[in-house]
XYZ file of C-alpha atoms in Angstrom:
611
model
C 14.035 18.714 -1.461
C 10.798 20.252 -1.046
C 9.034 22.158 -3.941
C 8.298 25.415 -2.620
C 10.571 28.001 -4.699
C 11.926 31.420 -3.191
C 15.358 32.867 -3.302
C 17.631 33.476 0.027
C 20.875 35.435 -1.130
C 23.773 33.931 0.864
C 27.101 36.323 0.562
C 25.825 36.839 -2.665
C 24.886 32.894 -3.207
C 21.364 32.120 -3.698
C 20.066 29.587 -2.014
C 16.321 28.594 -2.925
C 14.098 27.921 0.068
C 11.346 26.860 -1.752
C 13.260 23.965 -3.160
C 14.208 22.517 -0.287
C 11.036 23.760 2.007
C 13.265 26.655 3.481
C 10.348 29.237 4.598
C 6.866 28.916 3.726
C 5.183 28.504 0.645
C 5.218 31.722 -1.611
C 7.815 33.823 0.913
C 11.324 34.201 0.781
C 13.720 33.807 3.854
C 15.500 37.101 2.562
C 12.209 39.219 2.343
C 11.998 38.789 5.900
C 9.330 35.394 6.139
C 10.939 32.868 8.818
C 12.465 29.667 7.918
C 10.630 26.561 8.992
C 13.628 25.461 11.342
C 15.567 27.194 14.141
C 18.331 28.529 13.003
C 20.859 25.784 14.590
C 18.811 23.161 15.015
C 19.117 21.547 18.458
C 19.996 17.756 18.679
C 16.952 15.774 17.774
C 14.208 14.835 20.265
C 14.547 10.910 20.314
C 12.318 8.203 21.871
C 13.826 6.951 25.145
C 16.960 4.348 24.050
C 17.767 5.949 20.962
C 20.308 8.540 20.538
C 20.937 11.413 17.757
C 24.897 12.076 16.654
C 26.720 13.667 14.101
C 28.604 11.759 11.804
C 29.621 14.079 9.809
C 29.584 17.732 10.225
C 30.399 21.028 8.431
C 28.969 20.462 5.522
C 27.053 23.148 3.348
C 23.967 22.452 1.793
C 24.190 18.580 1.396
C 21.032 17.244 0.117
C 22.313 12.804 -0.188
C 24.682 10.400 0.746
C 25.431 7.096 0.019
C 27.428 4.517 1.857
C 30.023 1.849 -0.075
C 29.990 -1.957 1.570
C 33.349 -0.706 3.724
C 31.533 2.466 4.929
C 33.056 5.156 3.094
C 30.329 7.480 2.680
C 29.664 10.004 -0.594
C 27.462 12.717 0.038
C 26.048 14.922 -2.759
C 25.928 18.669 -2.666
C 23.477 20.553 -3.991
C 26.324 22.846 -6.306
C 27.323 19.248 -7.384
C 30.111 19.136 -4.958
C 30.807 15.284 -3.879
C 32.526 14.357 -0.832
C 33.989 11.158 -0.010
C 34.476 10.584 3.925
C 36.283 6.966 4.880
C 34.828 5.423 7.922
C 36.883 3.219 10.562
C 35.062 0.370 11.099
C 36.380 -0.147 14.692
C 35.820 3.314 15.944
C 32.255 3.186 14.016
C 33.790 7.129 13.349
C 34.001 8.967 9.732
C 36.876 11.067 9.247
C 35.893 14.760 9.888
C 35.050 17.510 7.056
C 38.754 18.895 7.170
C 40.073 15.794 5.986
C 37.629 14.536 4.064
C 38.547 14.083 -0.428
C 36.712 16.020 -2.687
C 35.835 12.865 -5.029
C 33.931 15.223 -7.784
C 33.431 18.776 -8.913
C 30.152 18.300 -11.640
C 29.408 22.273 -10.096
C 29.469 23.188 -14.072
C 27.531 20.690 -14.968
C 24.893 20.887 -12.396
C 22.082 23.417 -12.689
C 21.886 24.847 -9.272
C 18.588 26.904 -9.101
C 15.705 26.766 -7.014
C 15.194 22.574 -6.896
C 17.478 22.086 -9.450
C 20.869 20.316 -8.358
C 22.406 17.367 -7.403
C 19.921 15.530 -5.488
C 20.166 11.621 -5.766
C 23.572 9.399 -5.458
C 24.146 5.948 -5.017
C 27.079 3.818 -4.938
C 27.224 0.439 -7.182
C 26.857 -3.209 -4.421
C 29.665 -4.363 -5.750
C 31.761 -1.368 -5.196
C 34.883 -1.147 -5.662
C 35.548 -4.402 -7.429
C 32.874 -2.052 -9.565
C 34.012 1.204 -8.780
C 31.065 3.246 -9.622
C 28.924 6.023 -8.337
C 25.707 6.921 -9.607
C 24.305 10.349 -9.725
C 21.198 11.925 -10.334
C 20.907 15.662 -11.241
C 19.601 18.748 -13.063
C 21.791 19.311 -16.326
C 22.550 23.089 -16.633
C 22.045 22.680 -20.819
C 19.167 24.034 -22.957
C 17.135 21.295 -24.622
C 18.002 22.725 -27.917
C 21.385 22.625 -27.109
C 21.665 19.737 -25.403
C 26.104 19.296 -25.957
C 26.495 22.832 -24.853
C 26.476 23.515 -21.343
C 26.275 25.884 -18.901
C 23.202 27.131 -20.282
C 22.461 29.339 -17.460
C 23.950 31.738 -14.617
C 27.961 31.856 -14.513
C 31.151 29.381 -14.213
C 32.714 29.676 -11.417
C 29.482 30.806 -9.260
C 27.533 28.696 -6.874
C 24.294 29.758 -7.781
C 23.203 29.273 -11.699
C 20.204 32.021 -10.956
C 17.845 32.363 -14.271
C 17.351 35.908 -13.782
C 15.085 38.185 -16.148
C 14.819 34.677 -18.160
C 12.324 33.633 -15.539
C 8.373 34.134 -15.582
C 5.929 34.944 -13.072
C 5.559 32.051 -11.903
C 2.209 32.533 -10.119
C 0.144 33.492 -13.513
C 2.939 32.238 -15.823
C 2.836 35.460 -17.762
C 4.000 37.268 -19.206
C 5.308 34.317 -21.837
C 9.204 34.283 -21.264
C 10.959 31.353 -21.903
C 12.226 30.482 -18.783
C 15.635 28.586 -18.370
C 14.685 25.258 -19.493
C 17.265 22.677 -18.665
C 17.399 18.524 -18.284
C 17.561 15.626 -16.270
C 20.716 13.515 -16.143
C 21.959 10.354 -14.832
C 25.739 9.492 -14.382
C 27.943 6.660 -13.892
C 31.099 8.188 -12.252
C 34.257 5.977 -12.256
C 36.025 6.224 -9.062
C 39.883 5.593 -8.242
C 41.591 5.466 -5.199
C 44.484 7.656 -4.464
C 46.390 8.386 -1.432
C 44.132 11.299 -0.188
C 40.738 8.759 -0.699
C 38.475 8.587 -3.764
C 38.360 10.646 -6.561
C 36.915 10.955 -9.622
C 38.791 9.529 -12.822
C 39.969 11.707 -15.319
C 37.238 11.329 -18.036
C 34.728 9.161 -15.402
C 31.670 10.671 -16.097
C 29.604 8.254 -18.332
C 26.399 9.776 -19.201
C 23.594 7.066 -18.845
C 20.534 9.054 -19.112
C 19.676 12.535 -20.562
C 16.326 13.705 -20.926
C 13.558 15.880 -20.038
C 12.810 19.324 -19.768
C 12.047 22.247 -16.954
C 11.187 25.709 -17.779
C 10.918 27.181 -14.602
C 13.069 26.341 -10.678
C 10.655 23.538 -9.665
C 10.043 19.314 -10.311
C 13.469 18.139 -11.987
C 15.931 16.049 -11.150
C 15.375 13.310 -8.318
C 16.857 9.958 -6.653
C 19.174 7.107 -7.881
C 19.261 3.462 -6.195
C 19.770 0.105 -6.963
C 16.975 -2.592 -7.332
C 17.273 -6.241 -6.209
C 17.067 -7.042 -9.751
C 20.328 -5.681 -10.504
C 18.762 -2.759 -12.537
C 19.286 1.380 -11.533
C 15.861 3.470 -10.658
C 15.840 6.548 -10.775
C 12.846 9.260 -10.560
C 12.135 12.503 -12.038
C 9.823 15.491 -11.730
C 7.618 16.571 -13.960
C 9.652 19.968 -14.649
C 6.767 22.069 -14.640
C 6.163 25.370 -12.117
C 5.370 24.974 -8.622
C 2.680 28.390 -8.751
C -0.282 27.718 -10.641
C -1.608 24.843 -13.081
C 1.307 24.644 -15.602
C 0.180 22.761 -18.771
C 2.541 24.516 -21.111
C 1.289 27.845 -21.973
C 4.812 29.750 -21.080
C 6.122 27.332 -23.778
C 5.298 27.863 -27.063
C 4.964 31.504 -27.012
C 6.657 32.986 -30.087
C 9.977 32.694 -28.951
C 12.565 33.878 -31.829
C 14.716 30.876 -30.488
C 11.683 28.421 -30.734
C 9.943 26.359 -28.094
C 11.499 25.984 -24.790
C 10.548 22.362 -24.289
C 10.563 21.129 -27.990
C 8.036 18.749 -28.678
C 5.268 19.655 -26.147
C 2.333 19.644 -28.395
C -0.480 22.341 -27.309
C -1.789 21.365 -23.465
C 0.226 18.706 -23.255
C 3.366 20.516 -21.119
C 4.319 21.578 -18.572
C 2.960 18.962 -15.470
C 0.904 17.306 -18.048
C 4.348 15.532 -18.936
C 3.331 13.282 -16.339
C 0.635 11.510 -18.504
C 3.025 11.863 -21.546
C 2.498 8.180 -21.785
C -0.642 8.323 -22.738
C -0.045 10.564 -25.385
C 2.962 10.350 -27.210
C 3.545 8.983 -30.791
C 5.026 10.263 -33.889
C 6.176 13.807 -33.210
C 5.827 13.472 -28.894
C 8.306 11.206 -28.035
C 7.877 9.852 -24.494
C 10.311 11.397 -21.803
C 11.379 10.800 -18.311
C 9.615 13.857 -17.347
C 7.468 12.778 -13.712
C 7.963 9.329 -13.960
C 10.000 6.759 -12.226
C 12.535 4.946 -14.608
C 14.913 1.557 -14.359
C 18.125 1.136 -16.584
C 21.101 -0.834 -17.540
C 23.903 0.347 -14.713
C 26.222 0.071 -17.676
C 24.344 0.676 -20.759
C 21.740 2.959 -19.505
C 18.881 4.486 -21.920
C 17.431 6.305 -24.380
C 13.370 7.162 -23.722
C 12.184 8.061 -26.867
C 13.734 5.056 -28.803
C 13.594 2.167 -25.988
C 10.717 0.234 -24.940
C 8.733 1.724 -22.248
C 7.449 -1.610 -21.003
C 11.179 -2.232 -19.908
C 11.836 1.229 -18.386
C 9.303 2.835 -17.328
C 7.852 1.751 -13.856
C 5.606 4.696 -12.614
C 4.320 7.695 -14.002
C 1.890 10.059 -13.320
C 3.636 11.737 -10.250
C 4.559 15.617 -9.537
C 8.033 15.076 -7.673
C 9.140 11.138 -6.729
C 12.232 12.807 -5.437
C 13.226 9.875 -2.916
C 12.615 5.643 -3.206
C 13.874 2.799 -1.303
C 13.677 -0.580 -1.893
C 12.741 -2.647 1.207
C 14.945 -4.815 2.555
C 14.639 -8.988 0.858
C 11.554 -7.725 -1.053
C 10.724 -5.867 -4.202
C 9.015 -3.364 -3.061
C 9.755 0.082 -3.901
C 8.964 2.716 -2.317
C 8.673 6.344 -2.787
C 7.444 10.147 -1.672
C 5.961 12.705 -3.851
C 5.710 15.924 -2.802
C 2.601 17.459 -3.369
C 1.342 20.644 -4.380
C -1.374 22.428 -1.958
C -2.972 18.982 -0.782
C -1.423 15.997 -0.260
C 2.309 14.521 0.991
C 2.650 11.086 -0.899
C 3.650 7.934 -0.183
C 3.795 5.297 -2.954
C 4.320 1.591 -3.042
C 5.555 -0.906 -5.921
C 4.344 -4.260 -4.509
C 6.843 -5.776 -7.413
C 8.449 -2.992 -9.016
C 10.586 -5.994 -11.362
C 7.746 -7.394 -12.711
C 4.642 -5.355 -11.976
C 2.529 -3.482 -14.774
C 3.034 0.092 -14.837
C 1.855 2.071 -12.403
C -0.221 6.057 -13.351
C -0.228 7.919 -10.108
C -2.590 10.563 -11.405
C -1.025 13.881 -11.663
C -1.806 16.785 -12.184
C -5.363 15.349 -12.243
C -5.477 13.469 -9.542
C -4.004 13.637 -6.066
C -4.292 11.138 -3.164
C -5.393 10.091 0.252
C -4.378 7.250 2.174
C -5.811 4.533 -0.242
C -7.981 6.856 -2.420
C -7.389 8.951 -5.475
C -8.726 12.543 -5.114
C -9.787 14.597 -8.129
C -7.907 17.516 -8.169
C -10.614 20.481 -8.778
C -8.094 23.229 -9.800
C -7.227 20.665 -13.173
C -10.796 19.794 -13.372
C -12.247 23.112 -13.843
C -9.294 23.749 -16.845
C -10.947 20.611 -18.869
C -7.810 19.820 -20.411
C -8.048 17.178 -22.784
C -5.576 14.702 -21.424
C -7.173 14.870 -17.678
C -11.038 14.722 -18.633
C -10.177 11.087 -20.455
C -8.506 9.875 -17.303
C -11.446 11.225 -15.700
C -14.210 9.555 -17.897
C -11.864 6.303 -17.070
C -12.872 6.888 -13.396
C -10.641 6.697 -9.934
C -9.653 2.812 -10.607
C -7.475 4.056 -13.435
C -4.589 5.461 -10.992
C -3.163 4.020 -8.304
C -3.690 5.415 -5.084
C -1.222 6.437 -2.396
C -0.129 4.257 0.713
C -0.248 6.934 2.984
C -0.615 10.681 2.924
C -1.229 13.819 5.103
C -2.056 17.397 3.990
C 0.578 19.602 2.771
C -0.519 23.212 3.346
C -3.850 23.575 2.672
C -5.760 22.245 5.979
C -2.437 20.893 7.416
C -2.341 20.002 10.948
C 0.215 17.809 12.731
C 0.617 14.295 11.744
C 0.394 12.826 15.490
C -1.157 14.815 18.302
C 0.862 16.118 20.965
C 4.645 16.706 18.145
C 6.073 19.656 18.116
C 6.724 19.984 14.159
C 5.554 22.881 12.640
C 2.920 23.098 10.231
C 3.457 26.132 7.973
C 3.619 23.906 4.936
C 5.203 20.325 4.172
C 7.937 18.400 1.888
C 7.973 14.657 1.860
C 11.507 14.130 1.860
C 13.005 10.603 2.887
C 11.448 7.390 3.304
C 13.484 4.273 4.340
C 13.038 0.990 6.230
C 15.517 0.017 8.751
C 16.874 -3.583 8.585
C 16.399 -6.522 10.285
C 19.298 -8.747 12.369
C 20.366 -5.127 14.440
C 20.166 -4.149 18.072
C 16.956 -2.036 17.353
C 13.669 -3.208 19.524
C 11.678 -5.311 17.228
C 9.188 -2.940 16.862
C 11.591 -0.666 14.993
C 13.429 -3.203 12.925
C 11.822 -3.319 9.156
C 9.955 -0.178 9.683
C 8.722 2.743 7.572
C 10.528 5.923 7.991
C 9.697 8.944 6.374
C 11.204 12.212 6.996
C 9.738 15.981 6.124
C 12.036 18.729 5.143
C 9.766 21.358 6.354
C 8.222 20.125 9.214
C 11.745 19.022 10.341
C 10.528 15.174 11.790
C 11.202 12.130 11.210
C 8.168 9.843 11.900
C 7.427 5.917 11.867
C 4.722 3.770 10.412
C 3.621 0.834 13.050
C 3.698 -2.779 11.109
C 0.465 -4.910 11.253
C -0.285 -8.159 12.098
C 1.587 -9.023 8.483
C 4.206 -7.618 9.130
C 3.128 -4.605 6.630
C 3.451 -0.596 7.325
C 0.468 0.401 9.038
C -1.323 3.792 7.873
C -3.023 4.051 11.067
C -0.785 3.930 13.170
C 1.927 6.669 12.998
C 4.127 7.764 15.766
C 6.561 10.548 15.535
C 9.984 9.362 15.766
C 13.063 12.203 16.025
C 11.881 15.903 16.825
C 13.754 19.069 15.673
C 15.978 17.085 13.405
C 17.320 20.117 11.428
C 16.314 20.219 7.925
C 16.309 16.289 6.903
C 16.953 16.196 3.181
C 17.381 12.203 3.101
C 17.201 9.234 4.802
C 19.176 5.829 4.427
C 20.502 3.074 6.489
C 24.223 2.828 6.950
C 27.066 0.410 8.709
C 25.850 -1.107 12.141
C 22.367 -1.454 10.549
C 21.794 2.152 11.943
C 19.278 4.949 10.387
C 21.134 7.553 8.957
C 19.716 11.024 7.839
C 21.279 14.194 5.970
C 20.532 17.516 7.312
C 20.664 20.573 4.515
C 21.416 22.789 6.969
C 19.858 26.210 8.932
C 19.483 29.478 8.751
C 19.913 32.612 10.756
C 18.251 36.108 9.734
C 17.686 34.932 6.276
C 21.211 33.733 5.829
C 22.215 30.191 5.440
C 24.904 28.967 7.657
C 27.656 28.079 5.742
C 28.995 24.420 6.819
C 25.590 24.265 9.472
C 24.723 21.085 7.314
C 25.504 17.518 8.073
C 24.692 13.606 8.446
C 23.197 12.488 11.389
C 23.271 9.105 13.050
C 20.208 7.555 14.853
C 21.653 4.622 17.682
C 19.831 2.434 19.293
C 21.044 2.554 23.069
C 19.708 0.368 25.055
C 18.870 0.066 28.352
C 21.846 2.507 30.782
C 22.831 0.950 34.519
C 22.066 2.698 37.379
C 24.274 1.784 40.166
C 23.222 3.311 43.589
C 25.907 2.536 46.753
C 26.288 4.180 49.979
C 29.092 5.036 52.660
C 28.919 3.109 55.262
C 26.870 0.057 52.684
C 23.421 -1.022 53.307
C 21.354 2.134 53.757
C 17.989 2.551 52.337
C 17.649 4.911 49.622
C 14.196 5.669 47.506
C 14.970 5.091 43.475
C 11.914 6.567 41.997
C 10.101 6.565 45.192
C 10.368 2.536 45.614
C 12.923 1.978 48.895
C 16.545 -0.364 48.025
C 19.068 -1.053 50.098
C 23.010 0.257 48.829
C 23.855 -1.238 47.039
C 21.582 -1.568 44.690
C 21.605 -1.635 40.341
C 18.804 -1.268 37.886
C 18.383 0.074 34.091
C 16.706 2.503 32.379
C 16.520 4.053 29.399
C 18.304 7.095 28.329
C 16.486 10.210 28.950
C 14.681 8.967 31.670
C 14.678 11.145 35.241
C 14.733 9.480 38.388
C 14.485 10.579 41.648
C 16.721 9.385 44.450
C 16.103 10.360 47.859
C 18.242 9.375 50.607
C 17.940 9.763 54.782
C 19.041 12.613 56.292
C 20.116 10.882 58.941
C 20.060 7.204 60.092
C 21.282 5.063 63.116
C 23.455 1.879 62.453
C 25.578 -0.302 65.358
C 24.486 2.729 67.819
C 26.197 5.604 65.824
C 24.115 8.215 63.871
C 24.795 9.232 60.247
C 24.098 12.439 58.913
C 23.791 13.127 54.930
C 26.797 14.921 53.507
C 26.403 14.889 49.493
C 26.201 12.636 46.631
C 29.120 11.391 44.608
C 29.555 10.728 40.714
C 26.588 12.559 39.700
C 27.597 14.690 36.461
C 26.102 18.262 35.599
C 25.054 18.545 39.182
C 26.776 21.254 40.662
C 26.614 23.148 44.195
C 24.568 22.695 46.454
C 22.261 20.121 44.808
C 25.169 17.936 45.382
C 24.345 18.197 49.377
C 20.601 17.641 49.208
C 19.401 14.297 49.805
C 16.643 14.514 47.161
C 18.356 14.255 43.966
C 17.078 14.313 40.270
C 18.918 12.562 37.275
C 18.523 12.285 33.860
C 19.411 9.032 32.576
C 22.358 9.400 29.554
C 23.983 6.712 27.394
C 26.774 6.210 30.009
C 26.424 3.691 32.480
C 25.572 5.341 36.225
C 27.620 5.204 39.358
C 25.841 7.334 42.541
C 27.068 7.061 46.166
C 25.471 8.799 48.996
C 27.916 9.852 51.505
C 27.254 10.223 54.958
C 29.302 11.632 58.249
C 28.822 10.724 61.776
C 26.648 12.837 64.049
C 29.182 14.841 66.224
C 28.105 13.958 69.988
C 27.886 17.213 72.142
């Protein structure tokens, strides 16, 4: 979910482009700016043997999904609808949208605004001998009220917009409160009925409530499991996307007090991201831009517990998606960035590694460097000229990262993703033991929401994802708002969704499934047998079979005419060619494109009438 806010009114729903990277930075889809994606995005653009499907479609606005050990996949709504969609093992199919169980309505709940909404989900290893889902979302309830909820916008409507509430976001004056809300992570009890899996009456078990965002930008993030047994789970550092946000909207004179209570002077808004550094009596540290482990069952409270048992990362502007890689402890993760740099992160041993300051708002990264960021320099803020004196070794610099907007040009020369702007938002690694080339097997993935790619990080000589070498992977792949593997070892990824004249398209979004292939057979044969026929310009003898990958053209070219035993043959047409139509079928140069279906072609000749 990208962090670029503007509103796009959908039948009188509105959607937020910004927050999921919908048109470009500072526009709005409805005020006429075009979204970064066609408006149906095509099937994606794959590298020859793989193949893009839907696995699921119809669905509006989904933004994650999680799979269970049997394949039943959840996928999260933004409105905090969740779906539950079995999956038949021996078809490798999902049951379709029309069919599928509504397994939870948290729409109340759920703050649905700009990037606010339900945006991480995971399901529990051992499901359903535990039968738990874990959530991750923005909680539509005032800090000062944090038992009463919905704070903001009305029950019963989609869209929870903050209205005159909100401030200019771009000078953050004049000084209105905002609609500050919180983070929340859940631990939903599922049952089993005779329609699927639903929620249990009561099964919302609240593990983790904390933090606070003024404004539509930086709050809620992902949810997944570690191989310690322990739930992560990220969080943005609730300040606004427009401007350097260190809290001045906050304590402004308010009758009702401040909106983020407990933000001492300079010390809000993204500055929440360092609150480590700075809290004690009176600033009790929060969740806000941090990532965060916790008791599945037991979860935690941030201002009481110890931080050297929960808190893993901090520092970072939106960590909206991690992954754990496959047998190791790595974790990693994608922060969006503000006008520079796309993030990604690494935990070499996110159980037992020290904590981890990314640097923001003060810094921002490169590929291995930390970058100080000049707009936060030249504000001298207290908490940012200390890291400063402590010098570039005191944050931890990015993996990998490429420009967001300003100076953005495409990752890898020759794509055809657009550039308007950028929003990190997937990153997985695909496991080993599948049928993907071994090339592709425990690779780095990482998908942007605007630029509508998926791309892949080359591994080097040990084994590790290589910065240098980046190839894109799937073109035009709709708006991908997640990635994760799923059964047969594939990659999955969810698409938001598209939008046409400033409209979204209701049930447009979906989840997409990336298959490896293989080679296809190519079977060429000939009536009467054994004539000589050019494949790609090399001359077999019918019959003949070779392979090739899917998407490849070849080029067959038969004789027009030939002699055999005495009798001339002249050409007539081809036979099992498919999508060839007229008289291409009655040429003897013929061009195919190679599909996932195996091949059959026969050239068919007549004898030469004698005169």
């Amino acid at each position: 979910m990208a962090r670029r806010r503007h509103a796009v009114l959908v039948a009188g729903v509105a959607l937020v482009a910004s927050s999921l990277g919908l048109a470009p930075h500072g526009g709005s889809a409805a005020a006429g700016e075009q979204p970064a994606m066609s408006p149906i995005a095509p099937k994606a653009t794959m590298p020859a043997g793989f193949d893009d499907g839907t696995a699921i479609a119809g669905l509006s606005q989904p933004v994650a999904a999680a799979f269970a050990p049997d394949g039943t996949a959840f996928i999260g709504l933004q409105t905090g609808i969740i779906k539950s969609f079995d999956y038949n093992a021996a078809s490798g199919r999902f049951e379709g949208a029309a069919t599928a169980t509504d397994f939870a309505d948290l729409s109340v709940q759920v703050s649905n605004y700009g990037d606010r909404g339900l945006t991480g989900i995971a399901v529990d290893p051992q499901f359903p001998a535990r039968p738990f889902v874990y959530v991750n979302y923005t909680y539509n309830a005032d800090p000062q009220h944090p038992d009463t909820f919905p704070a903001w916008g009305t029950p019963g409507q989609v869209y929870d917009n903050c209205g005159p509430n909100d401030a200019d976001e771009a000078t953050l004056a004049p000084p209105k409160r905002g609609c500050p809300v919180m983070d929340r992570v859940s631990r939903l009890t599922a049952t089993h009925t005779a329609l699927g899996w639903v929620l249990a009456p009561g099964g919302e078990h609240v593990l983790v409530q904390d933090g606070c965002a003024q404004f539509s930008s930086h709050s809620s993030g992902d949810v997944l499991f570690g191989p310690d047994g322990k739930l992560y789970a990220s969080a943005g550092d609730g300040a606004s996307f427009l401007g350097q946000d260190y809290g001045q909207a906050n304590n402004a004179g308010y009758p009702q007090g401040a909106a983020c209570p407990g933000d001492p002077v300079n010390e809000g808004g993204s500055l929440r991201a360092q609150d480590q550094r700075t809290s004690g009596p009176g600033d009790p540290l929060g969740i806000d831009g941090t990532i965060f482990r916790m008791n599945p069952d037991t979860g935690l409270n941030p201002a009481t517990d110890d931080p050297g048992q929960w808190l893993v990362a901090m520092g970072q502007r939106n960590p909206w998606r991690l992954t754990f890689r496959q047998g190791k402890e790595q974790l990693w993760s994608v922060d969006v960035g503000s006008s520079n740099w796309e993030e990604i992160n690494v935990l070499a041993d996110a159980p037992s590694t020290s904590l981890k300051n990314r640097g923001w708002p003060c810094y921002e990264g490169t590929t291995g460097h930390s970058e100080v960021n000049d707009q936060w320099f030249a504000l001298h803020k207290p908490i940012c000229d200390g890291l400063y004196t402590a010098g570039p070794g005191a944050v931890d610099a990015p993996y990998y990262a490429y420009r967001t907007r300003t100076g953005a040009t495409p990752i890898t020369p020759g794509e055809s993703c657009p550039v308007k702007s950028s929003s990190l938002s997937g990153v997985e690694f695909t496991p080993l033991g599948t049928d993907w080339p071994a090339a592709y097997q425990d690779a780095l993935f990482f998908s942007d929401f605007l630029r509508g790619c998926i791309w892949r990080l080359a591994k080097d000589g040990n084994g590790q994802p290589d910065p240098s070498r980046v190839s894109v992977f799937a073109q035009t792949a709709g708006a991908p708002a997640d990635l994760l593997n799923g059964p047969g070892g594939d990659l999955f990824y969810v698409d938001y969704g598209s939008f046409a004249g400033g409209d979204y398209v209701a049930g447009s979004g979906g989840l997409h499934r990336i298959d490896y292939l293989g080679a296809t057979d190519l079977t060429v044969r000939s009536t009467p047998k054994k004539v000589k026929i050019k494949v790609d310009g090399k001359r077999h003898r019918a019959p003949y079979r070779t392979s090739f990958d899917p998407g490849t053209k070849v080029k067959l070219v038969a004789p027009k005419q030939f002699k055999k035993n005495g009798v001339r043959y002249v050409f007539a047409k081809w036979k099992g060619v498919k999508g060839v139509k007229g008289k291409a079928r009655k040429r003897p140069r013929l061009t195919l494109t190679i599909g996932a279906d195996d091949v059959v072609v026969k050239a068919v000749y007549h004898r030469l009438r004698r005169r």
